[in-house]
Structures are given as C-alpha cells and as structure tokens.
Amino acid sequence: MNDFEFYSPTRFVFGRGVTDAVGQHVAELGYKRALLVYGGGSVVRTGTLARVKESLAKAGIEFVELSGVRPNPEVASVREGIAVARENDVDLVLPVGGGSTIDCAKAIAFGVFHDGDVWDFFAKKAVIEQALPLMCVLTIPAAGSEGSSSCVISNDSIDAKFGVNSDLIRPKVSFLDPELTFTLPAYQTAAGVTDMIAHICERFFSGTGSSEVTDNIATGIIRTLINQAPVAIAEPENYEARANIMWSGTLAHNDLAGCGLNAVPTSRAGGWESHALEHQLSAFDTSITHGAGLAVMMPAWMRFVWREDPNRFLAFADLVFGIEPVDETEEAVEDAVTAAIDELQAFFAELGMPTKLGEFGLKPENIDSFLATLKANKGEVFGGFKKITLEDARVIYESAF
Amino acid sequence: MNDFEFYSPTRFVFGRGVTDAVGQHVAELGYKRALLVYGGGSVVRTGTLARVKESLAKAGIEFVELSGVRPNPEVASVREGIAVARENDVDLVLPVGGGSTIDCAKAIAFGVFHDGDVWDFFAKKAVIEQALPLMCVLTIPAAGSEGSSSCVISNDSIDAKFGVNSDLIRPKVSFLDPELTFTLPAYQTAAGVTDMIAHICERFFSGTGSSEVTDNIATGIIRTLINQAPVAIAEPENYEARANIMWSGTLAHNDLAGCGLNAVPTSRAGGWESHALEHQLSAFDTSITHGAGLAVMMPAWMRFVWREDPNRFLAFADLVFGIEPVDETEEAVEDAVTAAIDELQAFFAELGMPTKLGEFGLKPENIDSFLATLKANKGEVFGGFKKITLEDARVIYESAF
C-alpha cells in the first residue's frame, strides 16, 4: 500500500426530499447570498430549481443566478458567473445540476479571487489558493464532482478541455436526492454509470500499487453499478437502483477508491489515461457525452496496455467478474484478461453505449485533431499504468474505430 | 436504502513516517499550544512520543502533557486533562495512542467548555455544543476513534462505561503510520481486528435496511481483515498486512459502512447490541480488552437474534464467507447462518481470542452485575435488529459461559 492522504470533508445529505433542506443548511452555516448556477433545461422543467429557490427563500437566503451552463461547460460561462458573483458580492456558490454545472460553479468559486482570466488556472499559469464555499444539488449522477476536488472546463477557441484539482473546491454540503434522477433518460443514466466505473478504473490501474481493502471497496462499487444500472434503465423510478447508482457515483470519485494507490501521498491515484483520451473527443465535438466517449476509449486503452501488468488485470477480472485463468500459461492469462475487458465493454453496450468512435459520427481523419489537443494538454508522453506516447495514442484511437 | 447523512471531515495522513509530519500539520492549521494525551507504556518505550514531541518542537508548537491514560479510560483522567487544558489555555488536543487515549482526549476537548462535571455529558445531562480541535497519532488500530464521532468513557465509581457521539469531536487530522503497529502484541492485534469487524457488523445488522453498495463495501472490509489479520500475527512487521488492517479499522467506524442503513438520517446505523453487551463486561472488570469481550458477545448475540431476519444473515454469510443455503428449507437456512457464525467465531479463536466468558475469569453469578449496569445504561429494552429485554440479555450472557 502506498502512502496517501484522504480528505473528503463534504457533508453528504442523501435521501428523499433533501432538496427542500438546502436553505436550512445554508442558513446553519451562516451564508447570506448565493449564486445559483444551472443549465436551464431539466432542472427548470422538473421543478427542482423552483424547490431550491423556495427553500432558500424560506430560510431568508438571498440569491442571484447564472443559467445556461451547457454540458462540457465553456469558459465563457465561468467568466459570466465570476462577473455576477463579484457584482453581487455572493458568499456561496450553489450549483443545481450535474457535473458540468458543478464544475462551472467550482471554476467561478476560485475564479472570483483571481485578477487575471480564469483560464490561467487551466493553462497552469495560476494556482488555486482561495475559493468561495460551494454547496451542490446533484441531479445527474456521473462525474462525482459533488464530492471531488476536480473541475474540468472546455475552451472552444482552442478546442481544449482541461482539468484542475484542489481540496479547496470540495463542496461543503452536497444534496443527493435519488428521486431527482427518476426522469434521467436511459442514455444519460448509462453514460453516468460508465463515467463512474471509469473513475474507479483510472485509480485501480494506477500503475503504482494495490491495496486489498481499497481493491475490495473499488470493485464492490463496480459490481453494484453492474447490477443496478440495468434495473434503473428498465425501471426509471426504481428507488433502490437510483440510490445505489447515485451514492456509488460519489464514492467512485471522492478518492476513497484510490487510497494506497497514489504515486505520491498528496496526489490522486492513476494516470487518468482513458479520461485524457476521451477529453480530446468531447473537446473536438462538444455534443459527445463524456461517459459515452469513455465507453469506447477505456476498453480500447485497456486492450492496448494490459500486458504491462497482467496480474493487475487478473485481479480486476476476478474481483469484478469472477473470471480466473484456467491455468498459468500466457494464453490462459490473455484469455481471462480479454474476457474481462469484453464483459466490461458488453456491459456498456447493453446499457446503450457506443462501442466504436464511428457511432459518434467521428472519422479516422479526425485523429490528428485529437492528437494535437492531447499534446497541448498532456505533452508528448503521459500515463501512469504505461507511458503512452502520441504514437501509442494514435494506435489506440485507430483501434477504437 | 434509507436516508442518511455522511460526514467524515478528517484528513487522514497515512503511511510510513507520517508521525514526523505532525508539527508541520499543526502549524499549517494555525494552532499554537497542544495538550498531548497518552498512556505511558508503549508510546514512550517505542519512541513514538519522542518523535511527536520533536516534530512539534521543530514546528515551534508549545505543548503540555497528560499521561497515564489507561485502557477503558476513566473519567478521572478526563477531569485531570480538562484542568491541564484550562490552566494552559491550549488550542488543540493531541492524543498519541489507541482508542482509549483518543476517547479520553475527545472528552477533554468538549469537557473544557462545560461548567459542570464532564460526566454530565455521559449521563445525558449535557449536550456537546463546542469542542477544542483534535489531531490524533494512532498507534493501536481498533476503535476507529481516529475518524469517528464517538467517545466512550468509564466511571469506576458506578461501574459504568458510557458513550457519546458528536460530529464536533471528529479529529481534524489523523496520522496513521502502519509501522508504529509492528510492535503491537498478537493479542492486541487480534482484539483490534475483532473490534473493527464488530463495528461493521453492528451497522450491517442495523435492522433498518440494506444497501447493495454499502453492503459490498462493508463486507469487502471484513474479508480484508479476515485475510490480513493472520498475516500480521504471523509476521508482525508485514507492512501490507499492518497497513490494510489500520485503514480498515478507520473505514469500519467513520460511518461509511452504515450509509443507507440509518434509522433516521442523522443517526448512526445499528442498535449496537454487541457493544452494549460487552461494555458491561469491561465496566465490571476493566482489565477485559473491549475487542476480546466482543469476540465472545457478538457471536452469542448473533445466535440469539438471527431468526429475526434470516435473509440479512444469509446476505452476510454469502458476501463474507461465500456460504449459501443448499436449498430454501428452514433447515438449510439455519445451517448456512450457523455455519457463518461458526466461521466468524472460529476466525476470532484462531487469532487467539476467547470464545467463552469463563476465559476472562468471569462467573455466571456476575451476570446480575452486568444486567444492573446494562439497565442503567440502556434501560429495560434496547437494540435495533431485535428488541433485547434484560431477560433476553440474561439468556445471551448465560449462553456465553
């Protein structure tokens, strides 16, 4: 087990109707004026936004609003939110939505304290040293941003989708009401579950070690998702399925699943290769849902790298799918590992996720664009499990068509 | 899945040599004068206390000391610590030791703000509303106090051992260095692991529900402990075994393993029946190690109550031991449940834990004393999985001889 720090200070308020308790929690922590951040579609349609506003009003909390945050949130929204936050002197940022909305809110929370442009943080020209407190109302379980230190923002002008991490942007309180996810379409449900599994796999295949207790927890979460996701898709109002998925999504990304796998104690475990490969797709075409991109790129990455440490993949095969090699020959190991990756990809496909990049309308000639932004983001070589060169990345992208 | 709140704000600093980073963390959080709390035996002998003091001195942190805290800490030590804390105007309480030392430190942390006697909190005549911040250096993994909201103190004058809970006494930072546990004797190692498993079982058998993801996590931790404890006892300096046990002990009791099982959202899951039955033993004879008492009382409680919800015990049998009933008959269910309880008790025995109360030198005629303090503590009826009357408790105690 590697040395690590684990710090997940968020209070998670989980269950039926917790949306109506937002104002009370804001008041208890002494905040006075919130910036509500949201997309605009479903949270308005379903009445969730109205419930949050009513809850704030009842508790005597003032609020201003930033709406129109899109999936793969763009830095322009962040800039707009920073301006609103400054003009109104808010003391809390309160996103209502999924990971995109929460990430936009996080960038606003640290951007308000920066004299320059907020993109400086993503371009590594500035470091997060201060942030407004955040509270989240989660409506799309997927990104785990409600408990994570991470924030990913797109910049369309340079086809970039970059991330930053800081403990300062872990939310104070996150409200998780599984009933809010009853209306989530099957595709979004599936993409969310894929993202959760990817968050665990990025850590599991960190390339820097293992820990029995962390491995048992991590694969226990994946097995839950594999059991519950088909139920939630078949019965969208199945509370148990929705609740298990929602809480799994938080635990998949609050760093619990990486304890003991970190390269250095204060780092996040893993090289995040699948995420890096996917981010270039949704940076190229912002209509691509992150989880759907991962459903294609993660198995492709796994097939490319597993020989680097077959035992780690055998542990995954056993703990997640109960697949063991029939003997110790190289062939049996390859069969077992391949069977596990096949099972994982088949599971994504059964949920309705794509298996090939062509299904997004992408073409092999787009690979040069992916590689250009990958290089700008990650440099010539990246990865923790196995060093991936740009030429390796080309091979992985090609294999995904 | 029941509604719940999960809040574990402690920063866990885990790994080799983290003891030497204590001063730096204290300084970073801006504290100036700490009350060091410790027992006196092993932390002095092994040099751990000296390392902590050196680390504090290097960081320019002043400190005063309370030593001599015993296992099953007595309220007199707490009172002494409160006096020292007040006289020296400390702004941090810093226990170095196991659960007893940490619990004593916690009681000092909230006791300093109370005008009356600190026992008022345990007698339910006062409520924790304020506490000094705590940081812990853990040397005996068992009680989970390094991440928990709980604090258990004995009062010899009334043969009582009572607990309180508050989020205000969750440590700010806990330092977990598995190498410090290399010198832990086999008996203490075994008793600690038993306590950890009990912490998970108390929640698992809460009687108020289940959650697939929590069940997978909880039983994954138990399986880790069952694998790693014999290794740590056979090879006391096996780092992986010690590290897995140490981190498992924290996760067994920071409330992660109870998410979705709570009776009410802000409660802790479970009726804590085995703990209640055991506390009367170590209140009666303070030389009884809590975990060793649990090794006897928990299986005895399980055999008494399992018929209340056989399916919950079947889930435990399957997820922990892979034991399934051969068919759906009542007999097959009983066989499977009994086999699982037998396996659990055999595991404790293999670690060197007692299986009968006589091994502590206790006698059946002591049961009246256990019942008297149980009644004072829990009333006529207690329990979440099944309501336990004092007559039931007598039957369970008798079965444990």
GROMACS .gro file of N, CA, C and O in nm, chain A residues 1-18 25 167 172 210-214 216-217 219-221 223-225 227-228 239-240 243-245 247-248 251 254 256 259 265 319, chain B residues 1-18 25 167 172 210-214 216-217 219-221 223-225 227-228 239-240 243-245 247-248 251 254 256 259 265 319:
model
  392
    1MET      N    1   0.084  -0.119   0.000
    1MET     CA    2   0.000   0.000   0.000
    1MET      C    3   0.088   0.124   0.000
    1MET      O    4   0.172   0.140   0.087
    2ASN      N    5   0.066   0.211  -0.096
    2ASN     CA    6   0.141   0.336  -0.099
    2ASN      C    7   0.090   0.434   0.006
    2ASN      O    8  -0.023   0.424   0.050
    3ASP      N    9   0.175   0.530   0.041
    3ASP     CA   10   0.133   0.636   0.132
    3ASP      C   11   0.026   0.722   0.063
    3ASP      O   12   0.028   0.740  -0.059
    4PHE      N   13  -0.066   0.773   0.142
    4PHE     CA   14  -0.170   0.858   0.083
    4PHE      C   15  -0.223   0.955   0.187
    4PHE      O   16  -0.206   0.937   0.307
    5GLU      N   17  -0.290   1.060   0.136
    5GLU     CA   18  -0.377   1.142   0.219
    5GLU      C   19  -0.518   1.125   0.167
    5GLU      O   20  -0.539   1.126   0.046
    6PHE      N   21  -0.612   1.106   0.258
    6PHE     CA   22  -0.752   1.100   0.219
    6PHE      C   23  -0.827   1.209   0.292
    6PHE      O   24  -0.822   1.218   0.416
    7TYR      N   25  -0.894   1.294   0.216
    7TYR     CA   26  -0.962   1.410   0.273
    7TYR      C   27  -1.089   1.435   0.194
    7TYR      O   28  -1.083   1.474   0.078
    8SER      N   29  -1.200   1.403   0.253
    8SER     CA   30  -1.330   1.419   0.187
    8SER      C   31  -1.424   1.487   0.286
    8SER      O   32  -1.505   1.422   0.350
    9PRO      N   33  -1.407   1.620   0.302
    9PRO     CA   34  -1.477   1.690   0.411
    9PRO      C   35  -1.623   1.722   0.384
    9PRO      O   36  -1.690   1.776   0.471
   10THR      N   37  -1.672   1.688   0.266
   10THR     CA   38  -1.811   1.723   0.230
   10THR      C   39  -1.912   1.653   0.319
   10THR      O   40  -1.897   1.535   0.350
   11ARG      N   41  -2.015   1.725   0.361
   11ARG     CA   42  -2.129   1.661   0.426
   11ARG      C   43  -2.227   1.618   0.317
   11ARG      O   44  -2.276   1.701   0.241
   12PHE      N   45  -2.250   1.488   0.307
   12PHE     CA   46  -2.342   1.436   0.206
   12PHE      C   47  -2.479   1.414   0.270
   12PHE      O   48  -2.490   1.336   0.365
   13VAL      N   49  -2.576   1.485   0.220
   13VAL     CA   50  -2.713   1.475   0.272
   13VAL      C   51  -2.792   1.399   0.167
   13VAL      O   52  -2.817   1.450   0.058
   14PHE      N   53  -2.826   1.274   0.200
   14PHE     CA   54  -2.872   1.179   0.099
   14PHE      C   55  -3.013   1.129   0.130
   14PHE      O   56  -3.039   1.081   0.241
   15GLY      N   57  -3.102   1.137   0.033
   15GLY     CA   58  -3.232   1.073   0.052
   15GLY      C   59  -3.346   1.149  -0.012
   15GLY      O   60  -3.327   1.249  -0.083
   16ARG      N   61  -3.463   1.100   0.016
   16ARG     CA   62  -3.586   1.156  -0.044
   16ARG      C   63  -3.611   1.297   0.010
   16ARG      O   64  -3.617   1.318   0.131
   17GLY      N   65  -3.624   1.391  -0.081
   17GLY     CA   66  -3.668   1.525  -0.041
   17GLY      C   67  -3.561   1.615   0.018
   17GLY      O   68  -3.593   1.723   0.068
   18VAL      N   69  -3.436   1.575   0.013
   18VAL     CA   70  -3.333   1.658   0.076
   18VAL      C   71  -3.319   1.794   0.006
   18VAL      O   72  -3.265   1.889   0.064
   25HIS      N   73  -2.971   2.430   0.553
   25HIS     CA   74  -2.827   2.405   0.567
   25HIS      C   75  -2.744   2.530   0.537
   25HIS      O   76  -2.644   2.557   0.602
  167ASP      N   77  -0.830   2.071  -0.306
  167ASP     CA   78  -0.919   2.041  -0.193
  167ASP      C   79  -1.008   2.159  -0.159
  167ASP      O   80  -1.111   2.143  -0.094
  172LYS      N   81  -1.890   2.202   0.051
  172LYS     CA   82  -1.918   2.194   0.196
  172LYS      C   83  -2.030   2.093   0.220
  172LYS      O   84  -2.021   2.011   0.312
  210SER      N   85  -0.122  -0.161  -0.518
  210SER     CA   86  -0.252  -0.215  -0.488
  210SER      C   87  -0.270  -0.213  -0.338
  210SER      O   88  -0.176  -0.192  -0.263
  211SER      N   89  -0.393  -0.232  -0.296
  211SER     CA   90  -0.425  -0.240  -0.154
  211SER      C   91  -0.548  -0.327  -0.144
  211SER      O   92  -0.650  -0.298  -0.208
  212GLU      N   93  -0.542  -0.433  -0.066
  212GLU     CA   94  -0.655  -0.526  -0.065
  212GLU      C   95  -0.784  -0.456  -0.026
  212GLU      O   96  -0.888  -0.476  -0.089
  213VAL      N   97  -0.778  -0.373   0.079
  213VAL     CA   98  -0.905  -0.313   0.124
  213VAL      C   99  -0.959  -0.215   0.021
  213VAL      O  100  -1.079  -0.213  -0.009
  214THR      N  101  -0.872  -0.135  -0.039
  214THR     CA  102  -0.917  -0.042  -0.143
  214THR      C  103  -0.968  -0.118  -0.265
  214THR      O  104  -1.071  -0.082  -0.324
  216ASN      N  105  -1.101  -0.415  -0.271
  216ASN     CA  106  -1.232  -0.473  -0.239
  216ASN      C  107  -1.342  -0.369  -0.243
  216ASN      O  108  -1.453  -0.396  -0.291
  217ILE      N  109  -1.312  -0.250  -0.192
  217ILE     CA  110  -1.412  -0.142  -0.194
  217ILE      C  111  -1.440  -0.100  -0.338
  217ILE      O  112  -1.555  -0.089  -0.380
  219THR      N  113  -1.393  -0.253  -0.628
  219THR     CA  114  -1.463  -0.350  -0.713
  219THR      C  115  -1.603  -0.379  -0.659
  219THR      O  116  -1.692  -0.414  -0.736
  220GLY      N  117  -1.623  -0.361  -0.529
  220GLY     CA  118  -1.758  -0.373  -0.473
  220GLY      C  119  -1.850  -0.265  -0.529
  220GLY      O  120  -1.969  -0.289  -0.552
  221ILE      N  121  -1.796  -0.146  -0.551
  221ILE     CA  122  -1.876  -0.037  -0.610
  221ILE      C  123  -1.906  -0.071  -0.757
  221ILE      O  124  -2.019  -0.056  -0.803
  223ARG      N  125  -1.926  -0.367  -0.896
  223ARG     CA  126  -2.026  -0.475  -0.903
  223ARG      C  127  -2.167  -0.421  -0.875
  223ARG      O  128  -2.264  -0.463  -0.939
  224THR      N  129  -2.176  -0.327  -0.783
  224THR     CA  130  -2.306  -0.264  -0.756
  224THR      C  131  -2.359  -0.196  -0.881
  224THR      O  132  -2.477  -0.212  -0.917
  225LEU      N  133  -2.273  -0.121  -0.948
  225LEU     CA  134  -2.316  -0.049  -1.068
  225LEU      C  135  -2.358  -0.145  -1.179
  225LEU      O  136  -2.458  -0.121  -1.248
  227ASN      N  137  -2.483  -0.437  -1.139
  227ASN     CA  138  -2.614  -0.493  -1.102
  227ASN      C  139  -2.727  -0.393  -1.117
  227ASN      O  140  -2.837  -0.427  -1.159
  228GLN      N  141  -2.702  -0.270  -1.076
  228GLN     CA  142  -2.813  -0.175  -1.060
  228GLN      C  143  -2.843  -0.094  -1.186
  228GLN      O  144  -2.957  -0.049  -1.203
  239TYR      N  145  -3.633   0.317  -0.686
  239TYR     CA  146  -3.556   0.399  -0.591
  239TYR      C  147  -3.425   0.332  -0.551
  239TYR      O  148  -3.318   0.398  -0.548
  240GLU      N  149  -3.428   0.203  -0.519
  240GLU     CA  150  -3.307   0.134  -0.474
  240GLU      C  151  -3.197   0.142  -0.580
  240GLU      O  152  -3.080   0.167  -0.549
  243ALA      N  153  -3.075   0.501  -0.607
  243ALA     CA  154  -2.999   0.541  -0.488
  243ALA      C  155  -2.861   0.476  -0.488
  243ALA      O  156  -2.760   0.541  -0.459
  244ASN      N  157  -2.855   0.347  -0.521
  244ASN     CA  158  -2.726   0.281  -0.526
  244ASN      C  159  -2.634   0.343  -0.630
  244ASN      O  160  -2.513   0.359  -0.607
  245ILE      N  161  -2.691   0.379  -0.746
  245ILE     CA  162  -2.610   0.442  -0.850
  245ILE      C  163  -2.559   0.579  -0.804
  245ILE      O  164  -2.442   0.614  -0.820
  247TRP      N  165  -2.510   0.706  -0.499
  247TRP     CA  166  -2.407   0.703  -0.394
  247TRP      C  167  -2.278   0.640  -0.447
  247TRP      O  168  -2.167   0.683  -0.413
  248SER      N  169  -2.291   0.542  -0.535
  248SER     CA  170  -2.172   0.482  -0.597
  248SER      C  171  -2.095   0.587  -0.675
  248SER      O  172  -1.971   0.588  -0.674
  251LEU      N  173  -1.886   0.793  -0.434
  251LEU     CA  174  -1.773   0.718  -0.378
  251LEU      C  175  -1.670   0.681  -0.485
  251LEU      O  176  -1.554   0.656  -0.454
  254ASN      N  177  -1.460   1.043  -0.486
  254ASN     CA  178  -1.417   1.129  -0.373
  254ASN      C  179  -1.278   1.086  -0.325
  254ASN      O  180  -1.233   1.132  -0.220
  256LEU      N  181  -1.179   0.786  -0.224
  256LEU     CA  182  -1.179   0.664  -0.143
  256LEU      C  183  -1.123   0.546  -0.222
  256LEU      O  184  -1.045   0.466  -0.168
  259CYS      N  185  -0.723   0.510  -0.235
  259CYS     CA  186  -0.635   0.515  -0.116
  259CYS      C  187  -0.531   0.403  -0.121
  259CYS      O  188  -0.564   0.285  -0.128
  265PRO      N  189   0.193   1.083  -0.186
  265PRO     CA  190   0.079   1.083  -0.093
  265PRO      C  191  -0.031   1.183  -0.124
  265PRO      O  192  -0.148   1.153  -0.109
  319LEU      N  193  -1.209  -0.999  -0.926
  319LEU     CA  194  -1.290  -0.927  -0.827
  319LEU      C  195  -1.420  -0.871  -0.885
  319LEU      O  196  -1.521  -0.864  -0.816
  402MET      N  197  -3.264   0.165   0.032
  402MET     CA  198  -3.161   0.242   0.102
  402MET      C  199  -3.228   0.350   0.185
  402MET      O  200  -3.307   0.428   0.132
  403ASN      N  201  -3.200   0.355   0.312
  403ASN     CA  202  -3.256   0.459   0.397
  403ASN      C  203  -3.185   0.592   0.374
  403ASN      O  204  -3.072   0.596   0.327
  404ASP      N  205  -3.253   0.700   0.411
  404ASP     CA  206  -3.190   0.832   0.404
  404ASP      C  207  -3.075   0.839   0.504
  404ASP      O  208  -3.080   0.777   0.611
  405PHE      N  209  -2.972   0.914   0.470
  405PHE     CA  210  -2.858   0.925   0.563
  405PHE      C  211  -2.784   1.056   0.540
  405PHE      O  212  -2.798   1.121   0.437
  406GLU      N  213  -2.705   1.092   0.641
  406GLU     CA  214  -2.602   1.195   0.623
  406GLU      C  215  -2.468   1.128   0.645
  406GLU      O  216  -2.453   1.049   0.739
  407PHE      N  217  -2.375   1.155   0.557
  407PHE     CA  218  -2.239   1.104   0.576
  407PHE      C  219  -2.143   1.222   0.582
  407PHE      O  220  -2.139   1.305   0.491
  408TYR      N  221  -2.070   1.228   0.691
  408TYR     CA  222  -1.982   1.343   0.715
  408TYR      C  223  -1.857   1.292   0.785
  408TYR      O  224  -1.862   1.252   0.901
  409SER      N  225  -1.748   1.289   0.713
  409SER     CA  226  -1.621   1.240   0.768
  409SER      C  227  -1.511   1.338   0.728
  409SER      O  228  -1.437   1.316   0.633
  410PRO      N  229  -1.506   1.452   0.798
  410PRO     CA  230  -1.421   1.562   0.753
  410PRO      C  231  -1.273   1.548   0.786
  410PRO      O  232  -1.193   1.633   0.747
  411THR      N  233  -1.237   1.441   0.856
  411THR     CA  234  -1.098   1.424   0.898
  411THR      C  235  -1.003   1.410   0.779
  411THR      O  236  -1.036   1.342   0.682
  412ARG      N  237  -0.889   1.475   0.787
  412ARG     CA  238  -0.783   1.450   0.689
  412ARG      C  239  -0.699   1.333   0.742
  412ARG      O  240  -0.640   1.342   0.849
  413PHE      N  241  -0.695   1.223   0.668
  413PHE     CA  242  -0.619   1.106   0.708
  413PHE      C  243  -0.484   1.109   0.637
  413PHE      O  244  -0.479   1.107   0.514
  414VAL      N  245  -0.379   1.117   0.716
  414VAL     CA  246  -0.243   1.121   0.661
  414VAL      C  247  -0.181   0.985   0.691
  414VAL      O  248  -0.154   0.952   0.807
  415PHE      N  249  -0.168   0.905   0.587
  415PHE     CA  250  -0.142   0.761   0.603
  415PHE      C  251  -0.010   0.721   0.539
  415PHE      O  252   0.014   0.749   0.422
  416GLY      N  253   0.074   0.652   0.616
  416GLY     CA  254   0.193   0.595   0.554
  416GLY      C  255   0.314   0.595   0.643
  416GLY      O  256   0.309   0.633   0.762
  417ARG      N  257   0.424   0.557   0.586
  417ARG     CA  258   0.549   0.544   0.659
  417ARG      C  259   0.599   0.682   0.704
  417ARG      O  260   0.617   0.772   0.623
  418GLY      N  261   0.623   0.694   0.834
  418GLY     CA  262   0.689   0.815   0.883
  418GLY      C  263   0.601   0.938   0.898
  418GLY      O  264   0.652   1.047   0.925
  419VAL      N  265   0.471   0.923   0.885
  419VAL     CA  266   0.386   1.042   0.894
  419VAL      C  267   0.389   1.104   1.034
  419VAL      O  268   0.355   1.222   1.051
  426HIS      N  269   0.173   1.988   1.024
  426HIS     CA  270   0.028   2.000   1.006
  426HIS      C  271  -0.035   2.089   1.112
  426HIS      O  272  -0.127   2.166   1.082
  568ASP      N  273  -2.041   1.510   1.586
  568ASP     CA  274  -1.951   1.543   1.473
  568ASP      C  275  -1.844   1.642   1.515
  568ASP      O  276  -1.741   1.654   1.448
  573LYS      N  277  -0.955   1.666   1.331
  573LYS     CA  278  -0.922   1.746   1.212
  573LYS      C  279  -0.826   1.668   1.124
  573LYS      O  280  -0.841   1.664   1.002
  611SER      N  281  -3.097  -0.223   0.402
  611SER     CA  282  -2.974  -0.266   0.338
  611SER      C  283  -2.948  -0.173   0.220
  611SER      O  284  -3.034  -0.096   0.180
  612SER      N  285  -2.827  -0.181   0.169
  612SER     CA  286  -2.790  -0.104   0.051
  612SER      C  287  -2.681  -0.183  -0.017
  612SER      O  288  -2.580  -0.215   0.045
  613GLU      N  289  -2.701  -0.216  -0.144
  613GLU     CA  290  -2.602  -0.303  -0.209
  613GLU      C  291  -2.462  -0.245  -0.203
  613GLU      O  292  -2.366  -0.316  -0.172
  614VAL      N  293  -2.448  -0.116  -0.232
  614VAL     CA  294  -2.312  -0.061  -0.238
  614VAL      C  295  -2.249  -0.059  -0.098
  614VAL      O  296  -2.132  -0.094  -0.081
  615THR      N  297  -2.327  -0.022   0.003
  615THR     CA  298  -2.273  -0.023   0.139
  615THR      C  299  -2.242  -0.165   0.184
  615THR      O  300  -2.138  -0.190   0.247
  617ASN      N  301  -2.157  -0.416  -0.004
  617ASN     CA  302  -2.035  -0.461  -0.073
  617ASN      C  303  -1.910  -0.401  -0.010
  617ASN      O  304  -1.808  -0.468   0.005
  618ILE      N  305  -1.918  -0.274   0.025
  618ILE     CA  306  -1.803  -0.207   0.088
  618ILE      C  307  -1.778  -0.269   0.226
  618ILE      O  308  -1.664  -0.305   0.260
  620THR      N  309  -1.863  -0.560   0.360
  620THR     CA  310  -1.813  -0.698   0.362
  620THR      C  311  -1.677  -0.708   0.294
  620THR      O  312  -1.598  -0.797   0.328
  621GLY      N  313  -1.648  -0.617   0.203
  621GLY     CA  314  -1.513  -0.613   0.145
  621GLY      C  315  -1.408  -0.578   0.250
  621GLY      O  316  -1.296  -0.630   0.246
  622ILE      N  317  -1.444  -0.492   0.343
  622ILE     CA  318  -1.353  -0.459   0.453
  622ILE      C  319  -1.336  -0.580   0.546
  622ILE      O  320  -1.225  -0.615   0.585
  624ARG      N  321  -1.369  -0.898   0.470
  624ARG     CA  322  -1.288  -1.000   0.401
  624ARG      C  323  -1.140  -0.963   0.406
  624ARG      O  324  -1.053  -1.049   0.423
  625THR      N  325  -1.111  -0.836   0.391
  625THR     CA  326  -0.972  -0.789   0.401
  625THR      C  327  -0.915  -0.824   0.539
  625THR      O  328  -0.803  -0.877   0.551
  626LEU      N  329  -0.992  -0.796   0.644
  626LEU     CA  330  -0.945  -0.822   0.780
  626LEU      C  331  -0.925  -0.972   0.804
  626LEU      O  332  -0.828  -1.012   0.869
  628ASN      N  333  -0.845  -1.190   0.584
  628ASN     CA  334  -0.722  -1.229   0.512
  628ASN      C  335  -0.596  -1.179   0.580
  628ASN      O  336  -0.495  -1.250   0.586
  629GLN      N  337  -0.600  -1.055   0.626
  629GLN     CA  338  -0.475  -0.990   0.667
  629GLN      C  339  -0.438  -1.011   0.814
  629GLN      O  340  -0.320  -1.006   0.850
  640TYR      N  341   0.432  -0.507   0.635
  640TYR     CA  342   0.374  -0.374   0.618
  640TYR      C  343   0.236  -0.378   0.553
  640TYR      O  344   0.143  -0.310   0.597
  641GLU      N  345   0.221  -0.458   0.446
  641GLU     CA  346   0.093  -0.463   0.376
  641GLU      C  347  -0.019  -0.507   0.469
  641GLU      O  348  -0.129  -0.450   0.468
  644ALA      N  349  -0.084  -0.231   0.721
  644ALA     CA  350  -0.147  -0.114   0.657
  644ALA      C  351  -0.293  -0.142   0.624
  644ALA      O  352  -0.381  -0.058   0.647
  645ASN      N  353  -0.321  -0.260   0.570
  645ASN     CA  354  -0.460  -0.294   0.539
  645ASN      C  355  -0.546  -0.297   0.665
  645ASN      O  356  -0.662  -0.252   0.664
  646ILE      N  357  -0.491  -0.351   0.773
  646ILE     CA  358  -0.567  -0.355   0.899
  646ILE      C  359  -0.592  -0.213   0.950
  646ILE      O  360  -0.703  -0.178   0.991
  648TRP      N  361  -0.605   0.082   0.793
  648TRP     CA  362  -0.701   0.161   0.715
  648TRP      C  363  -0.841   0.100   0.726
  648TRP      O  364  -0.941   0.172   0.732
  649SER      N  365  -0.848  -0.033   0.732
  649SER     CA  366  -0.978  -0.099   0.750
  649SER      C  367  -1.043  -0.055   0.881
  649SER      O  368  -1.165  -0.034   0.887
  652LEU      N  369  -1.203   0.286   0.832
  652LEU     CA  370  -1.324   0.281   0.747
  652LEU      C  371  -1.437   0.202   0.814
  652LEU      O  372  -1.553   0.221   0.780
  655ASN      N  373  -1.587   0.511   1.050
  655ASN     CA  374  -1.611   0.654   1.019
  655ASN      C  375  -1.751   0.673   0.962
  655ASN      O  376  -1.784   0.780   0.912
  657LEU      N  377  -1.890   0.521   0.703
  657LEU     CA  378  -1.904   0.479   0.564
  657LEU      C  379  -1.982   0.348   0.554
  657LEU      O  380  -2.068   0.332   0.466
  660CYS      N  381  -2.384   0.374   0.564
  660CYS     CA  382  -2.464   0.465   0.479
  660CYS      C  383  -2.584   0.393   0.419
  660CYS      O  384  -2.570   0.293   0.351
  666PRO      N  385  -3.197   0.986   0.932
  666PRO     CA  386  -3.082   1.028   0.852
  666PRO      C  387  -2.958   1.067   0.933
  666PRO      O  388  -2.846   1.035   0.895
  720LEU      N  389  -2.177  -1.289   0.138
  720LEU     CA  390  -2.080  -1.186   0.100
  720LEU      C  391  -1.947  -1.200   0.173
  720LEU      O  392  -1.842  -1.165   0.119
   0.00000   0.00000   0.00000
